[in-house]
Short mmCIF file of C-alpha atoms in Angstrom, two decimals:
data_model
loop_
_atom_site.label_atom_id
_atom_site.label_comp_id
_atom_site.label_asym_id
_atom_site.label_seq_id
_atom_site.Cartn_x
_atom_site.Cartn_y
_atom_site.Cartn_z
CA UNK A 451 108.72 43.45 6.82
CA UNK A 452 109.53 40.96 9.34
CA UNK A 453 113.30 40.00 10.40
CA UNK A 454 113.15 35.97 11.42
CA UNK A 455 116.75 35.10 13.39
CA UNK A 456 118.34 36.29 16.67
CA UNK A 457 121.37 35.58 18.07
CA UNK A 458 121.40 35.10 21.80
CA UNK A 459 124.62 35.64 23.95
CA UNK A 460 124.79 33.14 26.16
CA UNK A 461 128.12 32.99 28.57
CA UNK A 462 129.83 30.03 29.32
CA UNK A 463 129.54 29.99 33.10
CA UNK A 464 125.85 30.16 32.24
CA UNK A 465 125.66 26.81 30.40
CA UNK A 466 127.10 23.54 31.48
CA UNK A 467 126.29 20.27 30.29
CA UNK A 468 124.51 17.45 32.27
CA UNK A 469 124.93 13.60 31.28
CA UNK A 470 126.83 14.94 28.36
CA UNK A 471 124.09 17.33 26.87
CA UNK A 472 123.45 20.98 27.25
CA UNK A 473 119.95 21.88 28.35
CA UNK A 474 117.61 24.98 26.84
CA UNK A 475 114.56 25.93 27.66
CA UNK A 476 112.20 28.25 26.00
CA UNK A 477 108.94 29.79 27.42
CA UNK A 478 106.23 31.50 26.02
CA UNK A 479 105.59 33.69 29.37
CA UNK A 480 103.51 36.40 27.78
CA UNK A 481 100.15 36.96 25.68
CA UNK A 482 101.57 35.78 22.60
CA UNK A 483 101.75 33.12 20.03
CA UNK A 484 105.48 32.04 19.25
CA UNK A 485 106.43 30.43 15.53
CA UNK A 486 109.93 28.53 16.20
CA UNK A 487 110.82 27.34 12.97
CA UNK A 488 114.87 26.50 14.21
CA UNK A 489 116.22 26.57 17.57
CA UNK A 490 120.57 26.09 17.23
CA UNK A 491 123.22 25.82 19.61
CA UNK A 492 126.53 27.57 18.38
CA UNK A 493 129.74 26.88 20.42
CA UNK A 494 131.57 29.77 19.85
CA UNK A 495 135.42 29.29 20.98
CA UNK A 496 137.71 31.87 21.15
CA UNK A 497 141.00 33.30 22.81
CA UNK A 498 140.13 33.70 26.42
CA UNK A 499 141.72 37.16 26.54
CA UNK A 500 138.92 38.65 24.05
CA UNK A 501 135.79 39.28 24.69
CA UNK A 502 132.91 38.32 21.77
CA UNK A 503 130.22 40.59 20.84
CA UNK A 504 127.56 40.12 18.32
CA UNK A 505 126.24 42.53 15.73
CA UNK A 506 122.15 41.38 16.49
CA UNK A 507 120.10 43.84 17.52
CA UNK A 508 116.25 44.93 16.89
CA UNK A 509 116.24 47.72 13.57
CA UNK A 510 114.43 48.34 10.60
CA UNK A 511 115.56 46.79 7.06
CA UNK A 512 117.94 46.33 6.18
CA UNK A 513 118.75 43.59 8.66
CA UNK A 514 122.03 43.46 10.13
CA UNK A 515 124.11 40.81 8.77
CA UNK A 516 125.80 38.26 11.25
CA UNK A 517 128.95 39.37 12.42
CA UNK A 518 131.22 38.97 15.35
CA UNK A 519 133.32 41.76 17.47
CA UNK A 520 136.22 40.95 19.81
CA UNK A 521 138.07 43.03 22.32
CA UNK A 522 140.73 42.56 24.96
CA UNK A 523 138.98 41.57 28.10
CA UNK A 524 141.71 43.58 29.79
CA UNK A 525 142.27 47.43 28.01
CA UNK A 526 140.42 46.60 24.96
CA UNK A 527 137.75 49.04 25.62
CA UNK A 528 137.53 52.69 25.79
CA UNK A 529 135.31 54.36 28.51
CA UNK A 530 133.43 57.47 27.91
CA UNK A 531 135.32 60.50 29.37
CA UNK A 532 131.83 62.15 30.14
CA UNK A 533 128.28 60.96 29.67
CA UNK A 534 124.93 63.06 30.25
CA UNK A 535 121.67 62.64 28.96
CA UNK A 536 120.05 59.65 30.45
CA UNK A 537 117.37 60.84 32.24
CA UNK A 538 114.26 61.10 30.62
CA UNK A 539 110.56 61.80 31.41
CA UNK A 540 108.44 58.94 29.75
CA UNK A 541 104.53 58.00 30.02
CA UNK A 542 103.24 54.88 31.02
CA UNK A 543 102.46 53.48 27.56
CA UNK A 544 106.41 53.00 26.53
CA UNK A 545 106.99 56.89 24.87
CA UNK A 546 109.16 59.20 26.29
CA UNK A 547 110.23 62.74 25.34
CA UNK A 548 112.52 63.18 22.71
CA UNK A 549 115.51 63.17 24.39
CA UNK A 550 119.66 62.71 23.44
CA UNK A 551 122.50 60.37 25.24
CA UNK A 552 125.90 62.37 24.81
CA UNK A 553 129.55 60.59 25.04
CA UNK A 554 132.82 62.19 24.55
CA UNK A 555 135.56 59.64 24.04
CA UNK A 556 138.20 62.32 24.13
CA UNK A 557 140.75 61.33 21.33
CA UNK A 558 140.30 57.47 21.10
CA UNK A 559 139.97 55.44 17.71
CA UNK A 560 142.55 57.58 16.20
CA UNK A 561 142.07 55.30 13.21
CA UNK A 562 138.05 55.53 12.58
CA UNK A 563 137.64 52.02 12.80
CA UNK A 564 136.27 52.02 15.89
CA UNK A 565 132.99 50.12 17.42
CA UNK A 566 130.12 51.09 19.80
CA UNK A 567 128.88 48.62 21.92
CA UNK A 568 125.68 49.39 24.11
CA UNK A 569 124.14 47.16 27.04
CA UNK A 570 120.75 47.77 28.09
CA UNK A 571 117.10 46.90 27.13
CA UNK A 572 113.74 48.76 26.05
CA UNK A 573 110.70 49.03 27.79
CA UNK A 574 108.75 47.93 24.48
CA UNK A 575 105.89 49.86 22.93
CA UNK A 576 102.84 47.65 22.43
CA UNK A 577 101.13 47.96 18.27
CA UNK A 578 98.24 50.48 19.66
CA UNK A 579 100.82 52.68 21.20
CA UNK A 580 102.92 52.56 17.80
CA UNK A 581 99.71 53.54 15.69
CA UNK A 582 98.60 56.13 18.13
CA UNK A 583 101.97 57.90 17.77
CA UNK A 584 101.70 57.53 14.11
CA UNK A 585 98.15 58.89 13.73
CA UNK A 586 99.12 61.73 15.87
CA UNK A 587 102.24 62.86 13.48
CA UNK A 588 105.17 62.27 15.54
CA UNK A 589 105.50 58.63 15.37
CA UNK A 590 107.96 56.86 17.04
CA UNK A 591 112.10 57.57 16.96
CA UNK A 592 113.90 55.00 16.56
CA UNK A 593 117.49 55.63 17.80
CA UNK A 594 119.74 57.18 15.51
CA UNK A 595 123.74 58.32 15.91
CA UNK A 596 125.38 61.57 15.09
CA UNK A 597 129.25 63.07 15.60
CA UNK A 598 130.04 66.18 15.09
CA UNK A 599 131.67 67.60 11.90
CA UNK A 600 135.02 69.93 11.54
CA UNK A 601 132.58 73.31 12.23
CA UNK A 602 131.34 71.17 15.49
CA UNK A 603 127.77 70.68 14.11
CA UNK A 604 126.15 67.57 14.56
CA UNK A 605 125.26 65.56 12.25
CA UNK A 606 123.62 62.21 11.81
CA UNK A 607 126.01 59.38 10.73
CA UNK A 608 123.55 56.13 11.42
CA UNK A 609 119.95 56.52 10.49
CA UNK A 610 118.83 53.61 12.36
CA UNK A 611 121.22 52.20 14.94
CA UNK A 612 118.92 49.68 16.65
CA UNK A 613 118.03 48.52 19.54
CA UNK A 614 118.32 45.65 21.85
CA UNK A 615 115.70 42.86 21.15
CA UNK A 616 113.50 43.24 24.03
CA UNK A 617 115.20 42.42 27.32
CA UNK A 618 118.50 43.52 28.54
CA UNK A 619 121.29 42.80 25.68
CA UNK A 620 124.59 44.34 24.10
CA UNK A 621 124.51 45.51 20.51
CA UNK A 622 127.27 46.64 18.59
CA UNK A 623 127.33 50.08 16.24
CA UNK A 624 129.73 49.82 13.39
CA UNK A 625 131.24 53.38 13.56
CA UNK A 626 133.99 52.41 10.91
CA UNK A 627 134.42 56.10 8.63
CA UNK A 628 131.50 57.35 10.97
CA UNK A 629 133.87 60.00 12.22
CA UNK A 630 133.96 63.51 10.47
CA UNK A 631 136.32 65.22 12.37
CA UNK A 632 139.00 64.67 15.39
CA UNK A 633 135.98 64.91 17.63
CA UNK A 634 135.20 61.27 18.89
CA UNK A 635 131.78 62.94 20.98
CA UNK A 636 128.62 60.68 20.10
CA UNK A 637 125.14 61.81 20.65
CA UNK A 638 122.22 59.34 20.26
CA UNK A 639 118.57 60.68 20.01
CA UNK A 640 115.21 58.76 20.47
CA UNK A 641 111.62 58.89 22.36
CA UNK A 642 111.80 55.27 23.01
CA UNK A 643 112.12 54.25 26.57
CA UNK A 644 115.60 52.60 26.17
CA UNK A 645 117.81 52.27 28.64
CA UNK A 646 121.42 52.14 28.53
CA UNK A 647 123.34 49.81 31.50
CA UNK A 648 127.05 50.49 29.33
CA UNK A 649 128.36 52.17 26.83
CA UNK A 650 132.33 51.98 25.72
CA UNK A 651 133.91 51.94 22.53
CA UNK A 652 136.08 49.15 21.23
CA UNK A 653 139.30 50.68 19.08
CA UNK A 654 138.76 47.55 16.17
CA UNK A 655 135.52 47.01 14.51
CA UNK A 656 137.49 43.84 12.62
CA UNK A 657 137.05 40.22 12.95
CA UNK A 658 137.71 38.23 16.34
CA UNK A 659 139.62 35.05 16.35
CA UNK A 660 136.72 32.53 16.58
CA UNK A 661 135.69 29.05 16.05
CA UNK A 662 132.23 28.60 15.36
CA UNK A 663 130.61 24.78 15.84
CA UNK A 664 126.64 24.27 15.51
CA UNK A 665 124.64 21.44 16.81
CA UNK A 666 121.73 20.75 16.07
CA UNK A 667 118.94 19.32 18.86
CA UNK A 668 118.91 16.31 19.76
CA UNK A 669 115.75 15.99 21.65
CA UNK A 670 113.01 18.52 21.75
CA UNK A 671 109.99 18.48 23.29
CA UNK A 672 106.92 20.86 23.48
CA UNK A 673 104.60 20.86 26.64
CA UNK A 674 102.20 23.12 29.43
CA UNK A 675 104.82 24.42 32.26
CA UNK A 676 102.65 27.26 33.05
CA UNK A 677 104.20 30.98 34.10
CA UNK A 678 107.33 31.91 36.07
CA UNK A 679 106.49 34.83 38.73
CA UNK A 680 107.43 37.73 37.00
CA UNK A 681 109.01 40.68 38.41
CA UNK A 682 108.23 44.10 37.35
CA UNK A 683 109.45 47.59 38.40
CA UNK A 684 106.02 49.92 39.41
CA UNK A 685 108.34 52.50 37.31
CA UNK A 686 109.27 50.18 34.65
CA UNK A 687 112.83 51.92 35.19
CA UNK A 688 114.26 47.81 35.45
CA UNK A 689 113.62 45.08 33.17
CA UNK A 690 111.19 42.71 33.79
CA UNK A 691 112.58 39.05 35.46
CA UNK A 692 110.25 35.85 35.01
CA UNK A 693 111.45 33.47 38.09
CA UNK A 694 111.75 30.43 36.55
CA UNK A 695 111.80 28.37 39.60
CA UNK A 696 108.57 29.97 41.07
CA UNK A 697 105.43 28.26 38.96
CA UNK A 698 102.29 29.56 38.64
CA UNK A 699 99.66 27.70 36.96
CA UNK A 700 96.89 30.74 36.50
CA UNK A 701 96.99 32.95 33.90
CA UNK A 702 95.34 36.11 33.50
CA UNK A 703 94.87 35.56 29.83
CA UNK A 704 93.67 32.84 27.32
CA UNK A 705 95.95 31.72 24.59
CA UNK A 706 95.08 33.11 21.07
CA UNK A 707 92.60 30.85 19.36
CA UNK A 708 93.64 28.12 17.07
CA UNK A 709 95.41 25.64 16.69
CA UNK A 710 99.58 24.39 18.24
CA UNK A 711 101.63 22.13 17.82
CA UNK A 712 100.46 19.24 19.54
CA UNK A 713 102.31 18.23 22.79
CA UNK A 714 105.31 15.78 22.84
CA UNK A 715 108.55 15.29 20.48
CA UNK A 716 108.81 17.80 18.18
CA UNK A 717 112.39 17.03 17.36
CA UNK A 718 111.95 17.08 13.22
CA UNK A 719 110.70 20.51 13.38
CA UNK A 720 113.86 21.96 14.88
CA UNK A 721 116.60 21.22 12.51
CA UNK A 722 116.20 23.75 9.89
CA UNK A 723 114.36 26.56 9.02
CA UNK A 724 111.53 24.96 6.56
CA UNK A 725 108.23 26.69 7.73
CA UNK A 726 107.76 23.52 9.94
CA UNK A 727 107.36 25.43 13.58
CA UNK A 728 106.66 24.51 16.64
CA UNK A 729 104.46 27.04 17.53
CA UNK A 730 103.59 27.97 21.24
CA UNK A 731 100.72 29.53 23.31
CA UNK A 732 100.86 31.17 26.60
CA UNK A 733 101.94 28.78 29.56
CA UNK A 734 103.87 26.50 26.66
CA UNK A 735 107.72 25.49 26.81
CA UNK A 736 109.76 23.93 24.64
CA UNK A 737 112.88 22.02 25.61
CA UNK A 738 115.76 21.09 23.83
CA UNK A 739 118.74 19.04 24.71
CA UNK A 740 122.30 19.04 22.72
CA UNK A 741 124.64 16.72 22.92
CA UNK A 742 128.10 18.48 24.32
CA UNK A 743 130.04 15.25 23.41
CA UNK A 744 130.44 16.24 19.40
CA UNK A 745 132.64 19.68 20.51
CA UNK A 746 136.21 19.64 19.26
CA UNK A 747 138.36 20.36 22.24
CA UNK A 748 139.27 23.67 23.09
CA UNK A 749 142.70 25.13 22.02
CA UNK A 750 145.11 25.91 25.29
CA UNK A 751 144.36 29.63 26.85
CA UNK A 752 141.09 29.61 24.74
CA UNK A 753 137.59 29.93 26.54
CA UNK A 754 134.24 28.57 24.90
CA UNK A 755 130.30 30.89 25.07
CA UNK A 756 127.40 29.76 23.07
CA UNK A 757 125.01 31.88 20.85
CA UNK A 758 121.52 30.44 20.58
CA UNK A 759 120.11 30.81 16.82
CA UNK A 760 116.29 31.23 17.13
CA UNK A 761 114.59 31.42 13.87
CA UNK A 762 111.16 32.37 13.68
CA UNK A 763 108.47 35.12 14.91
CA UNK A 764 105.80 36.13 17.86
CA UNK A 765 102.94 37.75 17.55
CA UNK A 766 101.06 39.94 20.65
CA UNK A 767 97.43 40.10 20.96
CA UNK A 768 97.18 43.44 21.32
CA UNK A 769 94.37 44.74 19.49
CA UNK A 770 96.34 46.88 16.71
CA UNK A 771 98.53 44.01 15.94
CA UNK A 772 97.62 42.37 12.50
CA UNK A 773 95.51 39.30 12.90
CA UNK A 774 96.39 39.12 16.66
CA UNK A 775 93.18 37.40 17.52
CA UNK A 776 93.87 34.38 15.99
CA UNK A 777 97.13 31.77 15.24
CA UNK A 778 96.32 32.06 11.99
CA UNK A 779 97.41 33.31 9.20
CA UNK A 780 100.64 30.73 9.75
CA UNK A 781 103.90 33.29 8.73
CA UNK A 782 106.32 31.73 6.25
CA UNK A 783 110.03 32.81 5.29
CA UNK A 784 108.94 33.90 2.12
CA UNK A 785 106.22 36.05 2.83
CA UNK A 786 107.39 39.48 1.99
CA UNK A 787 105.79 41.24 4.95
CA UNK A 788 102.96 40.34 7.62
CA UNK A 789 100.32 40.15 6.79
CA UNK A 790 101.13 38.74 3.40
CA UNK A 791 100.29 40.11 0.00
CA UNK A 792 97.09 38.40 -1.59
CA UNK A 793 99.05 36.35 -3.92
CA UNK A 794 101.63 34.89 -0.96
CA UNK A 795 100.88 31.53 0.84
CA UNK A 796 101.89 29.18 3.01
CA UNK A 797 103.11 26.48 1.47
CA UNK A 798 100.64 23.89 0.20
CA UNK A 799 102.94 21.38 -1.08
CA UNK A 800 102.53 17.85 0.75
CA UNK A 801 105.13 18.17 3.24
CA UNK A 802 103.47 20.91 4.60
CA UNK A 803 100.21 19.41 4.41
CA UNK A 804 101.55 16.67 6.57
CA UNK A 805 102.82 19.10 8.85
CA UNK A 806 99.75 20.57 9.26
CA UNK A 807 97.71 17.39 9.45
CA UNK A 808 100.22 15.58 12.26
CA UNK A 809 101.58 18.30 14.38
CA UNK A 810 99.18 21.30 14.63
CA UNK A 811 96.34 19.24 16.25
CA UNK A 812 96.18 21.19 19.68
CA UNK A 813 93.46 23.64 20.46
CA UNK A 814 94.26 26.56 22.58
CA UNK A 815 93.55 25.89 26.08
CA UNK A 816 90.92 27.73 28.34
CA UNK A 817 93.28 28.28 31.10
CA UNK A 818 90.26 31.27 32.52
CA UNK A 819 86.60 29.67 33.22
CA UNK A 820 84.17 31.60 31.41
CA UNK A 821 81.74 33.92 33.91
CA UNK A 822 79.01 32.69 32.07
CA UNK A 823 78.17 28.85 31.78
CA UNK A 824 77.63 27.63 28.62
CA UNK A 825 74.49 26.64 27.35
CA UNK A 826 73.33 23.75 26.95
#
């Protein structure tokens, strides 16, 4: 099964508007083929002493359901008394030892209704490294949570806590009940390579107060940019940072064959989630404008973020990825899993056939020269 929306954090400082509209751009930097079905802007407005925190995050079904967490910028969180734990050995593939993060928040959330809220990223397993570990018998470990009951045992409260999508994010652990005794020590075990930037607990897991306005693009537009310079740790101990502002037009891949969306306005395809994408190869971007003049004003003493709703999927071309040689099969919201059962489609109706017919005209580029030269 496939989860299809994210919610991306984006601070206010971070985003200002220009001529009246707010400006997002989205690059496919890697060897991948991107589906964006909806790209939204969210204002999200709320007192400027509380800080917002989302509940998205990277897990197994069932999905976690959109949700907001505030705290007090100033006191409203709760730092660890002691933390051990975070050094791990790890192999170059993405695995690492089985190994435990342990936090003892002395005698906070008196009231079990706390939250955990995590900042870090994951140095991402590719699909052959996934089915390697599964042939072998150990598989991968997602991470799960445990406390420690009244004898001091632990024991695991959250099966699957998640993780953050990719690149460095904060995620949120519901931890509501979770407590079994007055012991408020956490321990969270995994062999993925994730790493943890900060870790405190927030004493309410309830709703913020927040006002929540979407817009919708205004513009879009799909065309070649090429590849920021990316950045990347020998150790992969640090995330890896694509400089936007330093262009390279060689890539060290071709795109998946088949066929994109054909370059220019794609506006239409962005405004709701209808299996319409825009769908991007390596080198593409995508840019979007929204207008910034349709806000409400902001209440006195309150401070305004965004969250960026991107609906859709990606697909690697590694080789134990499911049709990762190809853009086809096309994945559709109700597909049940990917790849699809014999009796799912994409839809055939004639909106989609239009879709098909007028905006997924583009062949993949040949960004590499063959060594060979063809024949004639």
């Amino acid at each position: 099964p496939v989860d299809h929306d994210e919610y991306i954090h984006i601070p206010g400082a971070a985003l200002k508007p220009v001529d009246g509209r707010y400006r997002i751009h989205i690059t496919e930097e890697l060897h991948e083929v991107s589906y964006l079905d909806k790209v939204q802007l969210i204002a999200l407005d709320h007192p400027a002493s509380t800080a917002i925190y989302t509940n998205d995050k990277f897990k197994s079904p069932p999905y976690p359901e959109f949700r907001l967490f505030g705290a007090r910028s100033e006191g409203g969180t709760i730092r660890p008394l002691s933390m051990s734990g975070s050094n791990f050995s790890r192999n170059a593939a993405g695995v690492a030892e089985l190994h435990t993060v342990d936090l003892d928040f002395g005698k906070a959330a008196a009231d079990n209704r706390a939250a955990l809220v995590l900042h870090g990223w994951v140095d991402w397993a590719d699909g052959s490294t996934f089915l390697g570990a599964a042939q072998s018998g150990k598989g991968l470990i997602f991470p799960y949570l445990q406390v420690k009951d009244a004898a001091g045992k632990w024991q695991t409260v959250v099966a699957d806590m998640g993780i953050p999508s990719g690149k460095p994010k904060t995620i949120v652990v519901d931890l509501t009940g979770k407590f079994l005794s007055a012991s408020r020590q956490v321990r969270i075990v995994t062999n993925l390579c994730v790493y943890w930037d900060d870790i405190f607990l927030i004493p309410n897991a309830g709703s913020p107060r927040t006002r929540l306005t979407p817009l919708n693009a205004a513009s879009a537009d799909v065309h070649f940019r090429g590849f920021s310079r990316p950045v990347i740790d020998p150790a992969r101990r640090q995330p890896e940072k694509f400089l936007y502002d330093d262009i390279r037009p060689i890539s060290n891949w071709n795109p998946t064959r088949g066929m994109y969306t054909r370059y220019g306005d794609v506006t239409p395809l962005m405004s709701a989630p209808d299996d319409r994408m825009v769908i991007m190869g390596s080198g593409d971007e995508l840019s979007l404008e929204f207008s910034a003049r349709s806000l409400p004003p902001l209440p006195e003493s309150w401070s305004r973020d965004f969250l960026l709703l991107v609906d859709g999927w990606a697909k690697d071309a590694d080789a134990n990825t499911a049709f990762s040689q190809s853009v086809l099969p096309l994945p559709f919201h109700g597909m049940s899993a990917y790849p699809y059962r014999a009796d799912e489609h994409f839809p055939i109706d004639p909106e989609h056939a239009r879709y098909v017919r007028d905006y997924l005209t583009r062949p993949a580029l040949q960004l590499i020269r063959p060594l060979v030269p063809p024949t004639e």
